[in-house]
mmCIF file of C-alpha atoms and ligand atoms in Angstrom:
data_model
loop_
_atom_site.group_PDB
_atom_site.id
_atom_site.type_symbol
_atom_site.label_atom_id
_atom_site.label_comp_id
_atom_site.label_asym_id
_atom_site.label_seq_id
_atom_site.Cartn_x
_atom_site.Cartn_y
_atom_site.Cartn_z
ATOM 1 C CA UNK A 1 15.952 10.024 23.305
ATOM 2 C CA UNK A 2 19.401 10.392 21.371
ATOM 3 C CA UNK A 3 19.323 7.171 18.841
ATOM 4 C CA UNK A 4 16.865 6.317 17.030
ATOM 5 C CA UNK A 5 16.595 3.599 13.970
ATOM 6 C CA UNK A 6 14.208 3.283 10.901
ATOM 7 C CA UNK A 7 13.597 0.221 9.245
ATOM 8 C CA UNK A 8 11.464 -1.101 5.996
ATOM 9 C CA UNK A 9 9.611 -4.599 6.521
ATOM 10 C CA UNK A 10 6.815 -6.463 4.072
ATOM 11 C CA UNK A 11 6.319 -5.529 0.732
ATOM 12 C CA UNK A 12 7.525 -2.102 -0.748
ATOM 13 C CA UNK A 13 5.509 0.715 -1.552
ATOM 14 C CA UNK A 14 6.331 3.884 -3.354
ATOM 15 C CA UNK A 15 7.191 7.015 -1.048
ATOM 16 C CA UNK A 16 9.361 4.592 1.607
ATOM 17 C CA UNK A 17 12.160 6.632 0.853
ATOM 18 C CA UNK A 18 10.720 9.917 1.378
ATOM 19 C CA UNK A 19 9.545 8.105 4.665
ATOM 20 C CA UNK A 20 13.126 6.960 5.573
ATOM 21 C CA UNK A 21 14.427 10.424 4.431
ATOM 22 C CA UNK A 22 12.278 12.501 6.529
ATOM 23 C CA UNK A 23 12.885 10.152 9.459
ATOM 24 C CA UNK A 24 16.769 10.430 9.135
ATOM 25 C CA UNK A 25 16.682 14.381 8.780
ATOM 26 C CA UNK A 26 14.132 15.047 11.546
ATOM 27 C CA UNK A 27 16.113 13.019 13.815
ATOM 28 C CA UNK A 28 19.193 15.445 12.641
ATOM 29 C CA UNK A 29 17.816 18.373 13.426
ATOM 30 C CA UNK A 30 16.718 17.398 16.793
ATOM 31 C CA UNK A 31 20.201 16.553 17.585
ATOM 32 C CA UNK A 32 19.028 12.949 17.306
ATOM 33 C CA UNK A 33 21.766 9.971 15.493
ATOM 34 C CA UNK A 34 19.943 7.861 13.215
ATOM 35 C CA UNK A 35 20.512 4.578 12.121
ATOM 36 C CA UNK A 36 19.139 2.380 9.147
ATOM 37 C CA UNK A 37 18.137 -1.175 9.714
ATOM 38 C CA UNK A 38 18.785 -2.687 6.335
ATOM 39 C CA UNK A 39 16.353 -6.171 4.915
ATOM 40 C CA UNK A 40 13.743 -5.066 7.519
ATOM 41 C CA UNK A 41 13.690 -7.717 11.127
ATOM 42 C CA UNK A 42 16.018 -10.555 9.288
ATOM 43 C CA UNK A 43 18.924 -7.631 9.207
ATOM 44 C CA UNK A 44 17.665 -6.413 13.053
ATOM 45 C CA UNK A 45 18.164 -9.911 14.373
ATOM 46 C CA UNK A 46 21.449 -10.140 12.330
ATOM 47 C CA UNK A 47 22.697 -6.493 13.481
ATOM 48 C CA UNK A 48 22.628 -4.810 9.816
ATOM 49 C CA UNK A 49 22.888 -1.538 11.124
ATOM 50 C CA UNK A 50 24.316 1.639 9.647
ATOM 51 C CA UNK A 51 24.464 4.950 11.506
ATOM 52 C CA UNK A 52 22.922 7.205 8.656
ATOM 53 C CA UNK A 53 23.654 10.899 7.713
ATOM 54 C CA UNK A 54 21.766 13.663 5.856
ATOM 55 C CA UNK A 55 24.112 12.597 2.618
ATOM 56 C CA UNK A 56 22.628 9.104 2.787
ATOM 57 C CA UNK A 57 19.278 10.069 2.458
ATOM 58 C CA UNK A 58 20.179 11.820 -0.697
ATOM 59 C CA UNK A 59 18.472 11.827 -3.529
ATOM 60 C CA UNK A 60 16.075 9.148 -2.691
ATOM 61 C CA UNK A 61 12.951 11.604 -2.372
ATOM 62 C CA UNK A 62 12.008 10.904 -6.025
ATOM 63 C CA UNK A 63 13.050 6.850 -6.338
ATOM 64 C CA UNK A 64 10.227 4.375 -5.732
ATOM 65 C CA UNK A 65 11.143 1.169 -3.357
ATOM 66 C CA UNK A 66 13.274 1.278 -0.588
ATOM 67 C CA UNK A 67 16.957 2.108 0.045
ATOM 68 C CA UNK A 68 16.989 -0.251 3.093
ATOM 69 C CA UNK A 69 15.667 -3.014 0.865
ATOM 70 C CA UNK A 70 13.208 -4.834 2.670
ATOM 71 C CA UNK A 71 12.326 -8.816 4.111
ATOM 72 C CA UNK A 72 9.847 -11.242 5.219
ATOM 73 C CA UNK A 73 11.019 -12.777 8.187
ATOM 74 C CA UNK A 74 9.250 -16.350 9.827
ATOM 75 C CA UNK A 75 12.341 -16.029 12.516
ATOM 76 C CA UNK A 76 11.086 -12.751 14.063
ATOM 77 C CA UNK A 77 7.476 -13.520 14.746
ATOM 78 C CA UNK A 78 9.245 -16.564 17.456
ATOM 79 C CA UNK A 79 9.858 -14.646 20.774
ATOM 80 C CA UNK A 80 13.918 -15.515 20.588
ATOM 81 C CA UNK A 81 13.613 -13.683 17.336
ATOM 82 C CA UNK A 82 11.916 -9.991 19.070
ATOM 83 C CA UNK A 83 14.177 -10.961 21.630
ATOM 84 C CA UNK A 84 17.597 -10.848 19.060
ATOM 85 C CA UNK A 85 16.343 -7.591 17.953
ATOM 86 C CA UNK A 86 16.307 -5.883 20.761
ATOM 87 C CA UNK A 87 19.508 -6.999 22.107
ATOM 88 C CA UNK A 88 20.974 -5.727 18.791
ATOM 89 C CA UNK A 89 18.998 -2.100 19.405
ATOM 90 C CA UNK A 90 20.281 -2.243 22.089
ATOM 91 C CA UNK A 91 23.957 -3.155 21.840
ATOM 92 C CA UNK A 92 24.133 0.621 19.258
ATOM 93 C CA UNK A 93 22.426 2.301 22.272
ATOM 94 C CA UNK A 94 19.494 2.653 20.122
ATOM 95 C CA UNK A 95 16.182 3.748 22.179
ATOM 96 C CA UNK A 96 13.622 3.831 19.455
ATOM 97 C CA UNK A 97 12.454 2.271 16.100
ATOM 98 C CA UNK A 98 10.830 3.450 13.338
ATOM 99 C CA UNK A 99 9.127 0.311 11.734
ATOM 100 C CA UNK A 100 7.689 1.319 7.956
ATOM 101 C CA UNK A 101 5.638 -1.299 6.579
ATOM 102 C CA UNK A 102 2.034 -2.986 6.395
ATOM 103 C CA UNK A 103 -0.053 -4.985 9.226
ATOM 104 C CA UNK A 104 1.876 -7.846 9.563
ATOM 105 C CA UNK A 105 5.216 -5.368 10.399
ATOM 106 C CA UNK A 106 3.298 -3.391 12.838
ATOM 107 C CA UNK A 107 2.294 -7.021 14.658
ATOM 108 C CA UNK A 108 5.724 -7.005 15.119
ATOM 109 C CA UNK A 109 6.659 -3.937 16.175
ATOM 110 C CA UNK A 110 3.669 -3.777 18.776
ATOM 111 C CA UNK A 111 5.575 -7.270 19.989
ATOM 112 C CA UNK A 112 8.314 -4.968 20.731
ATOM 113 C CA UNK A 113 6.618 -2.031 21.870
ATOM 114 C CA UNK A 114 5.281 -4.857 25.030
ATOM 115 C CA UNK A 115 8.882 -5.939 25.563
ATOM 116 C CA UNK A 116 9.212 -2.256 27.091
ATOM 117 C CA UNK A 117 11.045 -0.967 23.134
ATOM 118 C CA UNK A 118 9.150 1.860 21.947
ATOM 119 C CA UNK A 119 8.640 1.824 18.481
ATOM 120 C CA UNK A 120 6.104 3.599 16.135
ATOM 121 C CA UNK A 121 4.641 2.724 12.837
ATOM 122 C CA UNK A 122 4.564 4.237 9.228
ATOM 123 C CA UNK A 123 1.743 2.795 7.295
ATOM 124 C CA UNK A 124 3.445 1.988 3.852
ATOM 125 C CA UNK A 125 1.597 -0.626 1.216
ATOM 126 C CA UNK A 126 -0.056 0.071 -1.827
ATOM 127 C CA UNK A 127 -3.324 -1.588 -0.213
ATOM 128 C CA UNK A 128 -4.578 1.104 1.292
ATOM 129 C CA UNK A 129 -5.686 -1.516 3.712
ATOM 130 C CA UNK A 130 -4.814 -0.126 7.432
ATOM 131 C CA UNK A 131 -7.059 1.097 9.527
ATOM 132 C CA UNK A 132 -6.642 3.973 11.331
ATOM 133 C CA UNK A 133 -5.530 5.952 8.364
ATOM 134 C CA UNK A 134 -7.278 7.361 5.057
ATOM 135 C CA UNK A 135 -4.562 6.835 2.926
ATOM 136 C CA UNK A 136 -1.356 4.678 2.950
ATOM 137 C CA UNK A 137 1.838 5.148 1.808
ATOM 138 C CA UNK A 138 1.926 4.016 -1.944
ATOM 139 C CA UNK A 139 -1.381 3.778 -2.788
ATOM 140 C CA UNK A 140 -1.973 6.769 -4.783
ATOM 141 C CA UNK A 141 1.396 6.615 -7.018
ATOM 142 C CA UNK A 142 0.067 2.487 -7.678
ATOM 143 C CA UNK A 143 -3.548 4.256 -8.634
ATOM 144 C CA UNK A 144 -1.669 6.629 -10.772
ATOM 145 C CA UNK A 145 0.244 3.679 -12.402
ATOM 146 C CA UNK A 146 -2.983 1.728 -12.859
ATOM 147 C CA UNK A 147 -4.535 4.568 -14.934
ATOM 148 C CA UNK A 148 -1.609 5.331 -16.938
ATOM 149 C CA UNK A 149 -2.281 1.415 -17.873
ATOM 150 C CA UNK A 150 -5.875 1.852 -18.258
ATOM 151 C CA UNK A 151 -5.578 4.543 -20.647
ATOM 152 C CA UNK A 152 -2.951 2.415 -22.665
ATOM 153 C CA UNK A 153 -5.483 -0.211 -22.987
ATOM 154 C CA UNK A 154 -8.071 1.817 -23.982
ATOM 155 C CA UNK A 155 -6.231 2.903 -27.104
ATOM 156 C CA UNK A 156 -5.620 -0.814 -28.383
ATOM 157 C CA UNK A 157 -9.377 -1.945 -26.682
ATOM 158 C CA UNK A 158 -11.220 1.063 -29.099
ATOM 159 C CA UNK A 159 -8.942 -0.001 -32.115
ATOM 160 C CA UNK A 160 -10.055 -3.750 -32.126
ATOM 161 C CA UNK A 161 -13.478 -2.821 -30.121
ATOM 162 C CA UNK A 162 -13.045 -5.149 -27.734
ATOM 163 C CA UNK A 163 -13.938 -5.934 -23.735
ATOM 164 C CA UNK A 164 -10.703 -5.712 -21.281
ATOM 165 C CA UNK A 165 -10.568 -7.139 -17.619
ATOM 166 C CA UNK A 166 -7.933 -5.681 -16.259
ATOM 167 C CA UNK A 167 -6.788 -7.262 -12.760
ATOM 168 C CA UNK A 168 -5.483 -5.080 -9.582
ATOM 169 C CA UNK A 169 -3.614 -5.607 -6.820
ATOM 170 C CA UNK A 170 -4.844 -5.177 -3.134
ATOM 171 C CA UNK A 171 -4.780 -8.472 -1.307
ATOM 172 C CA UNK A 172 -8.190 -8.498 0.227
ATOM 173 C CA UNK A 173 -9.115 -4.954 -0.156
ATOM 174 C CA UNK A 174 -10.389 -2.879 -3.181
ATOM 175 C CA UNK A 175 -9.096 0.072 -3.133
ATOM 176 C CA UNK A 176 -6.796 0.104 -5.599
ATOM 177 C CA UNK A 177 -9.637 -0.910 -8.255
ATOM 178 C CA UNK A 178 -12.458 1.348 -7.241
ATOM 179 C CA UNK A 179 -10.032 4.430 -7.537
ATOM 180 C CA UNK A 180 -8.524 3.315 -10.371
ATOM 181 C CA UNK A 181 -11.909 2.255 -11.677
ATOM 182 C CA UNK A 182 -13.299 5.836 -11.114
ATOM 183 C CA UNK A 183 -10.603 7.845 -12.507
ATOM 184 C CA UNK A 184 -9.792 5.607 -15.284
ATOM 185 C CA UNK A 185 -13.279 5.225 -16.599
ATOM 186 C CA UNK A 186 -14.170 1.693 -16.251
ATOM 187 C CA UNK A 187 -17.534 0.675 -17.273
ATOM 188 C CA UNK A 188 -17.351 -2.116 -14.202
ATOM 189 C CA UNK A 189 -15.676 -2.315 -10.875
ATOM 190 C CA UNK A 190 -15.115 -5.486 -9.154
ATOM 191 C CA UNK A 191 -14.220 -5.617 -5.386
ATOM 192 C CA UNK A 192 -14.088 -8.123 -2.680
ATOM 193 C CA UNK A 193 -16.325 -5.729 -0.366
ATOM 194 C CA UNK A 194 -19.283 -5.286 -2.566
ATOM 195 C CA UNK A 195 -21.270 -8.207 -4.400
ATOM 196 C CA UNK A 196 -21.284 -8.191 -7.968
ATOM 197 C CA UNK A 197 -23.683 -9.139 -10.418
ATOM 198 C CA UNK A 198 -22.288 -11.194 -13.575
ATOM 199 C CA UNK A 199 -25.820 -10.546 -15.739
ATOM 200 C CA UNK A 200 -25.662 -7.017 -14.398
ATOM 201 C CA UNK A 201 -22.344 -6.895 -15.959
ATOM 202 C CA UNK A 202 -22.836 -8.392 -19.223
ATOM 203 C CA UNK A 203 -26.485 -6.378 -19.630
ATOM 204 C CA UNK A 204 -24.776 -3.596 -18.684
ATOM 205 C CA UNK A 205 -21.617 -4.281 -21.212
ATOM 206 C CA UNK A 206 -24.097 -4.801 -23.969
ATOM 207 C CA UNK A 207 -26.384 -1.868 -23.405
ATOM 208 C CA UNK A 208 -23.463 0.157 -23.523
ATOM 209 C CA UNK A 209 -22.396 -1.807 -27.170
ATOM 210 C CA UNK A 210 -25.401 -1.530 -28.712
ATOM 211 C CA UNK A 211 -25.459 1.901 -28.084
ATOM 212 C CA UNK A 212 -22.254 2.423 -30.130
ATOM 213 C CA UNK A 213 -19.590 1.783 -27.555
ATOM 214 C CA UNK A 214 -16.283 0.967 -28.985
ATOM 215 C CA UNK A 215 -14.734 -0.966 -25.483
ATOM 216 C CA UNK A 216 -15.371 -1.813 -22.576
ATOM 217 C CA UNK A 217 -13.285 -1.867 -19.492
ATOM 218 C CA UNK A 218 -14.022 -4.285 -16.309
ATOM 219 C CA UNK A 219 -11.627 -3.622 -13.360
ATOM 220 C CA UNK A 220 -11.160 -6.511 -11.222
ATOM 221 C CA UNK A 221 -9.461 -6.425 -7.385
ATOM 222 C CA UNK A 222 -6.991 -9.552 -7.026
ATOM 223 C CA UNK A 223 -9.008 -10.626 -4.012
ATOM 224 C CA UNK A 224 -12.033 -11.331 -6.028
ATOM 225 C CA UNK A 225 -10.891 -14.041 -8.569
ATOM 226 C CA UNK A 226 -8.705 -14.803 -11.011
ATOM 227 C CA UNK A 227 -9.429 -12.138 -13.965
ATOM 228 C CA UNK A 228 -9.353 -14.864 -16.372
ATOM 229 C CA UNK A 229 -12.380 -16.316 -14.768
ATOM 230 C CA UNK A 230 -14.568 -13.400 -15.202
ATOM 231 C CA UNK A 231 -12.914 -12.536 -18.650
ATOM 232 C CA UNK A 232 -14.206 -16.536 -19.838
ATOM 233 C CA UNK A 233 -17.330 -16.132 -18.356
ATOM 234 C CA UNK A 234 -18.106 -12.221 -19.782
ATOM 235 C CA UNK A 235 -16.696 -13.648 -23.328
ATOM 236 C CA UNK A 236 -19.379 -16.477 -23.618
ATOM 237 C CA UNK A 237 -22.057 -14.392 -22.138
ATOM 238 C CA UNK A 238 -22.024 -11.558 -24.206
ATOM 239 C CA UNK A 239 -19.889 -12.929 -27.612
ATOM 240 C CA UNK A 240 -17.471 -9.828 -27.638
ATOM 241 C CA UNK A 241 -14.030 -10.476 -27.506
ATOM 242 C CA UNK A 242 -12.124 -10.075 -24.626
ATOM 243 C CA UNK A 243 -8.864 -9.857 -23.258
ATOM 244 C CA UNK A 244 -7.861 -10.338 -19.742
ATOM 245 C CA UNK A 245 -5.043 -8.358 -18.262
ATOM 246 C CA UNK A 246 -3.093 -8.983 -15.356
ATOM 247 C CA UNK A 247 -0.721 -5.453 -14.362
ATOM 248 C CA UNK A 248 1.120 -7.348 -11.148
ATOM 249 C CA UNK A 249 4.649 -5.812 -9.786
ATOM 250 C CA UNK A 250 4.731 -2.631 -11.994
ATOM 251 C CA UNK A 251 1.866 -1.361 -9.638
ATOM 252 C CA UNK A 252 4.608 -1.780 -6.766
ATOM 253 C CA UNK A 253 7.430 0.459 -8.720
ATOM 254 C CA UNK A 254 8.033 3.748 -10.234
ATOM 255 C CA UNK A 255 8.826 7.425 -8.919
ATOM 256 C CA UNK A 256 6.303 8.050 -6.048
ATOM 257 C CA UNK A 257 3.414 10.694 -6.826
ATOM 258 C CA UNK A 258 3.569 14.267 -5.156
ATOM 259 C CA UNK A 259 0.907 13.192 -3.011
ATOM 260 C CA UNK A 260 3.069 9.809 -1.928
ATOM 261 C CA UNK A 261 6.193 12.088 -0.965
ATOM 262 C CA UNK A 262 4.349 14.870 1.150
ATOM 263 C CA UNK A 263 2.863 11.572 3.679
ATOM 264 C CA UNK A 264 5.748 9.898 3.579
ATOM 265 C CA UNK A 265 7.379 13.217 4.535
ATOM 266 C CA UNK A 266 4.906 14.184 6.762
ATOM 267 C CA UNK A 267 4.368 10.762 8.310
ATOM 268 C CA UNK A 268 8.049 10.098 8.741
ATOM 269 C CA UNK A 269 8.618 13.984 10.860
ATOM 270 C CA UNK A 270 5.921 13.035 13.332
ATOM 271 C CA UNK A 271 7.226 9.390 13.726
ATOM 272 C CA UNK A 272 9.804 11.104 15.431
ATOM 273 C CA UNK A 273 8.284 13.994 16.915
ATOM 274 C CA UNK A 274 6.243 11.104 18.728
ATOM 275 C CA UNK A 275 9.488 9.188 19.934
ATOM 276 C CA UNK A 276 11.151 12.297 20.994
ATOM 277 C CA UNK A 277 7.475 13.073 22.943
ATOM 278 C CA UNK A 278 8.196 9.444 24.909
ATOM 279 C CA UNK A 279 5.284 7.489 23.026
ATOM 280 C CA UNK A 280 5.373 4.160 21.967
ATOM 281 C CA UNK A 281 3.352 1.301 20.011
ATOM 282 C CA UNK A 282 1.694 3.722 18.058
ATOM 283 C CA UNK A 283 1.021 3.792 14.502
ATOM 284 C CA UNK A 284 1.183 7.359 12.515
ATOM 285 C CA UNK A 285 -1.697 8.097 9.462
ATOM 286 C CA UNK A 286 -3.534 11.005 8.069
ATOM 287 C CA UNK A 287 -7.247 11.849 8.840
ATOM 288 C CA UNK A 288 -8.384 14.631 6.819
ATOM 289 C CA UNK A 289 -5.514 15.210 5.811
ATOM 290 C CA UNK A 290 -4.278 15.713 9.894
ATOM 291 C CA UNK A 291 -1.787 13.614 11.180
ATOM 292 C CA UNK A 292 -2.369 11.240 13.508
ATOM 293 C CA UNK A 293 -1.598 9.410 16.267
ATOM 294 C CA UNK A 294 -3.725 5.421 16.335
ATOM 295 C CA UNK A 295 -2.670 2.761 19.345
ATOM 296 C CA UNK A 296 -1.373 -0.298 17.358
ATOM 297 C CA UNK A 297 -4.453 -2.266 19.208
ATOM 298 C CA UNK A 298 -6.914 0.426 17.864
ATOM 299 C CA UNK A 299 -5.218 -0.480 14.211
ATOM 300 C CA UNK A 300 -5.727 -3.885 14.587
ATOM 301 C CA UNK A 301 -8.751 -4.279 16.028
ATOM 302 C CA UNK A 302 -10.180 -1.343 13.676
ATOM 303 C CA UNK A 303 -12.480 -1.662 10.175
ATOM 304 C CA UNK A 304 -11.641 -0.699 7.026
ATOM 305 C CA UNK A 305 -14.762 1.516 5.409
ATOM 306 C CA UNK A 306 -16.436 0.872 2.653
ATOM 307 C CA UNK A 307 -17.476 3.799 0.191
ATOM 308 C CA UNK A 308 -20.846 3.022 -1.204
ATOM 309 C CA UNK A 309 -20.727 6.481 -2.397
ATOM 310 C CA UNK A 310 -17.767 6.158 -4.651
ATOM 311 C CA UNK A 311 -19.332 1.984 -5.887
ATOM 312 C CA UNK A 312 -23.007 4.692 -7.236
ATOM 313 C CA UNK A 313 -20.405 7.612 -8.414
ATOM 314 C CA UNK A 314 -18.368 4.939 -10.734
ATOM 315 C CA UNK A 315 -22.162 2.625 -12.099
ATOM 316 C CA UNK A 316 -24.169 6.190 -13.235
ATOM 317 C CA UNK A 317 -20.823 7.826 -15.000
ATOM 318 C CA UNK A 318 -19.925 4.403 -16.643
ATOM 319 C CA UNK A 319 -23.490 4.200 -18.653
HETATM 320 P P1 ADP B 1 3.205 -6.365 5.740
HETATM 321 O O1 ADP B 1 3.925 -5.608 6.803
HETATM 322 O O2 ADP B 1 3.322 -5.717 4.405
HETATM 323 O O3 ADP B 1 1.786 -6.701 6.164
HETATM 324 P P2 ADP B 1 3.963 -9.115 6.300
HETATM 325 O O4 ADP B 1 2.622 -9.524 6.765
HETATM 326 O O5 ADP B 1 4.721 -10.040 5.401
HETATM 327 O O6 ADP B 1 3.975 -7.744 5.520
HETATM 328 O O7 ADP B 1 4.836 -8.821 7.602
HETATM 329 C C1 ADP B 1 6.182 -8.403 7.510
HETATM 330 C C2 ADP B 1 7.018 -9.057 8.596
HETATM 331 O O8 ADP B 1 6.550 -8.614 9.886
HETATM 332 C C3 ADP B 1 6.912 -10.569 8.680
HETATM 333 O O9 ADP B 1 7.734 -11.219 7.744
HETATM 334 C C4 ADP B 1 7.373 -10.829 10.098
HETATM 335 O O10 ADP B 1 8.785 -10.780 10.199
HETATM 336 C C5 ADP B 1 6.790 -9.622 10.843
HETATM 337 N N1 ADP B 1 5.536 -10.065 11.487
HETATM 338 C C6 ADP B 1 4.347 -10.312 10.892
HETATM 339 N N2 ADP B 1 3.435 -10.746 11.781
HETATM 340 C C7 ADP B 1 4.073 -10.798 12.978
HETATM 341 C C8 ADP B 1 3.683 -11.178 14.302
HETATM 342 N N3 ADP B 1 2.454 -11.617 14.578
HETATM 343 N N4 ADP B 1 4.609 -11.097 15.290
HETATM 344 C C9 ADP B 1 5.866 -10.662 15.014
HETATM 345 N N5 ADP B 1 6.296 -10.301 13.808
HETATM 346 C C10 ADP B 1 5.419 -10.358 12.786
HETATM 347 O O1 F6P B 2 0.746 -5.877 -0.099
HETATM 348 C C1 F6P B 2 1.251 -5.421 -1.315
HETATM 349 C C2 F6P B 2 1.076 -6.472 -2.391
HETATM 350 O O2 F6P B 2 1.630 -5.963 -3.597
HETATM 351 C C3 F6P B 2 -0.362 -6.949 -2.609
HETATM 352 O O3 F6P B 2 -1.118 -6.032 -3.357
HETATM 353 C C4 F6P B 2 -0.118 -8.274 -3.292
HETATM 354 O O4 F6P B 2 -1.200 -9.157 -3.077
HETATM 355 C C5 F6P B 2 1.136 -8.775 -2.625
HETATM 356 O O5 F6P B 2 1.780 -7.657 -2.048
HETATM 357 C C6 F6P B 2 2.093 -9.476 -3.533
HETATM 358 O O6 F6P B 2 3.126 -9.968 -2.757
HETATM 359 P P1 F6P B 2 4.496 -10.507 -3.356
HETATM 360 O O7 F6P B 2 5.366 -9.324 -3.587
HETATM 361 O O8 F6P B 2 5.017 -11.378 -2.273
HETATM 362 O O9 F6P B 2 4.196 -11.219 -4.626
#
């Protein structure tokens, strides 16, 4: 394999560029050429394709989001659509694809993985939501950003002694808010894979009040509810004021953590190591802290776990 192409699809997450970057020079210096796919499938059907050098790559290591901007695309889940995109691989003379992005871009890069393209996949989404790996590309630098919040809030909850929900992203997972949760502090945690307990929550909230407690600080996972509906109902139940806080985009942005730019490194080398090795429709992640090799199918038709440990670490240190 001489050409190879990376592209960013979905939404962004923070160490893409180291991904891209690591793709691009490991391709280099295997005597590969490699090309960037700019606004994910909607610029591979459309042939927005730039043969990339080590210079382009530069100084990106440190910059959250992606240089190749990224796209949602309705056109390239139709078969004329997978079918555009390859003809355009193919009309560069470009024999593999790097596809860097969440679920929904690896559905699509498996489509052309069975149209005889070989492409692999980079697991990049703050959701921490893919099976197959223990950590995605993002998620740590989004739980660093959600603590850096948490602590802010804690200064202005202890000066007005008052009860903060705090809403996370995540789509349908939790992740994001039982880490954050943990290493933030939170007296509650509130995810979509674990039941929760309203009176639990307010008994707890009050025990903790009584008992001198200047705040309190309820983490909530977006795929739960609306924060403001468990900041109402915590308000009337227990008569403290609270606030509700929704942190949205910022957890998207910002400089990706050291721990966000070695995967993304990592994950991006053996991306190519794998083309170069003749696989295909193959997802890369980290198992204890190994990198690995997952069949998409294995991806999709995989479970997430859930870390009951982590739910009784967070409930007997938030007393
Ligand atoms: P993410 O990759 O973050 O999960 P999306 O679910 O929005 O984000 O998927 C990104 C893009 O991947 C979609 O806009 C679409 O172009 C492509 N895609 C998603 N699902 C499929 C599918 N079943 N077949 C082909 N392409 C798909
Ligand atoms: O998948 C990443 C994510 O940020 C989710 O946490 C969130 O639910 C969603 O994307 C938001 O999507 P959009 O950028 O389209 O608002």
């Amino acid at each position: 394999m001489k050409k190879i192409a990376v592209l960013t699809s979905g939404g962004d997450s923070p160490g893409m560029n180291a991904a891209i970057r690591a793709v691009v020079r490991r391709g280099l210096s295997l005597n590969m050429e490699v090309y960037g796919i700019y606004h994910g499938y909607t610029g591979l059907m459309n042939g927005h394709i730039e043969l990339m050098t080590a210079g382009s790559v530069g100084d990106i290591i440190h910059r959250g989001g992606t240089m190749l901007y990224t796209a949602r695309s309705l056109e390239f889940k139709t078969e004329e659509g997978q079918q555009r995109g390859i003809e355009q691989l193919k009309a560069n003379g470009i024999e593999g694809l790097v596809v860097i992005g969440g679920d929904g871009s690896f559905r699509g890069a498996q489509k052309l993985a069975q149209k005889g393209f070989p492409t692999i996949g980079i697991p990049g989404t703050i959701d921490n939501d893919i099976p197959g790996t223990d950590f995605t590309l993002g998620f740590d630098t989004a739980v660093n950003t959600v603590i850096d919040a948490i602590d802010k809030i804690r200064d202005t909850a202890t000066s007005h002694e008052r009860t903060y929900v705090v809403e996370v992203m995540g789509r349908h997972r939790g992740d994001i808010a039982l880490w954050s949760g943990l290493s933030g502090g939170a007296e509650s945690i509130l995810t979509p894979e674990v039941d929760y307990d309203i009176e639990d929550i307010v008994k707890r909230l009050m025990e903790g009040h009584h008992r001198g407690k200047k705040h309190s600080i309820i983490i909530i996972a977006e795929g739960v509810c609306p924060a403001s509906e468990i900041g109402k109902i915590i308000e009337e139940k227990s008569g403290l004021e609270t606030r509700v806080t929704v942190l949205g985009h910022v957890q998207r942005g910002g400089s990706p953590s050291a721990f966000d730019r070695m995967l993304g490194s990592r994950l991006g080398a053996k991306a190519v190591d794998l083309l170069l090795a003749g696989e295909a429709g193959k997802m890369v992640g980290i198992s204890k802290n190994e990198i690995t090799a997952v069949d998409f199918d294995d991806v999709f038709n995989g479970k997430l776990p859930v870390d009951t440990e982590m739910y009784e670490i967070s409930k007997s240190l938030s007393i």
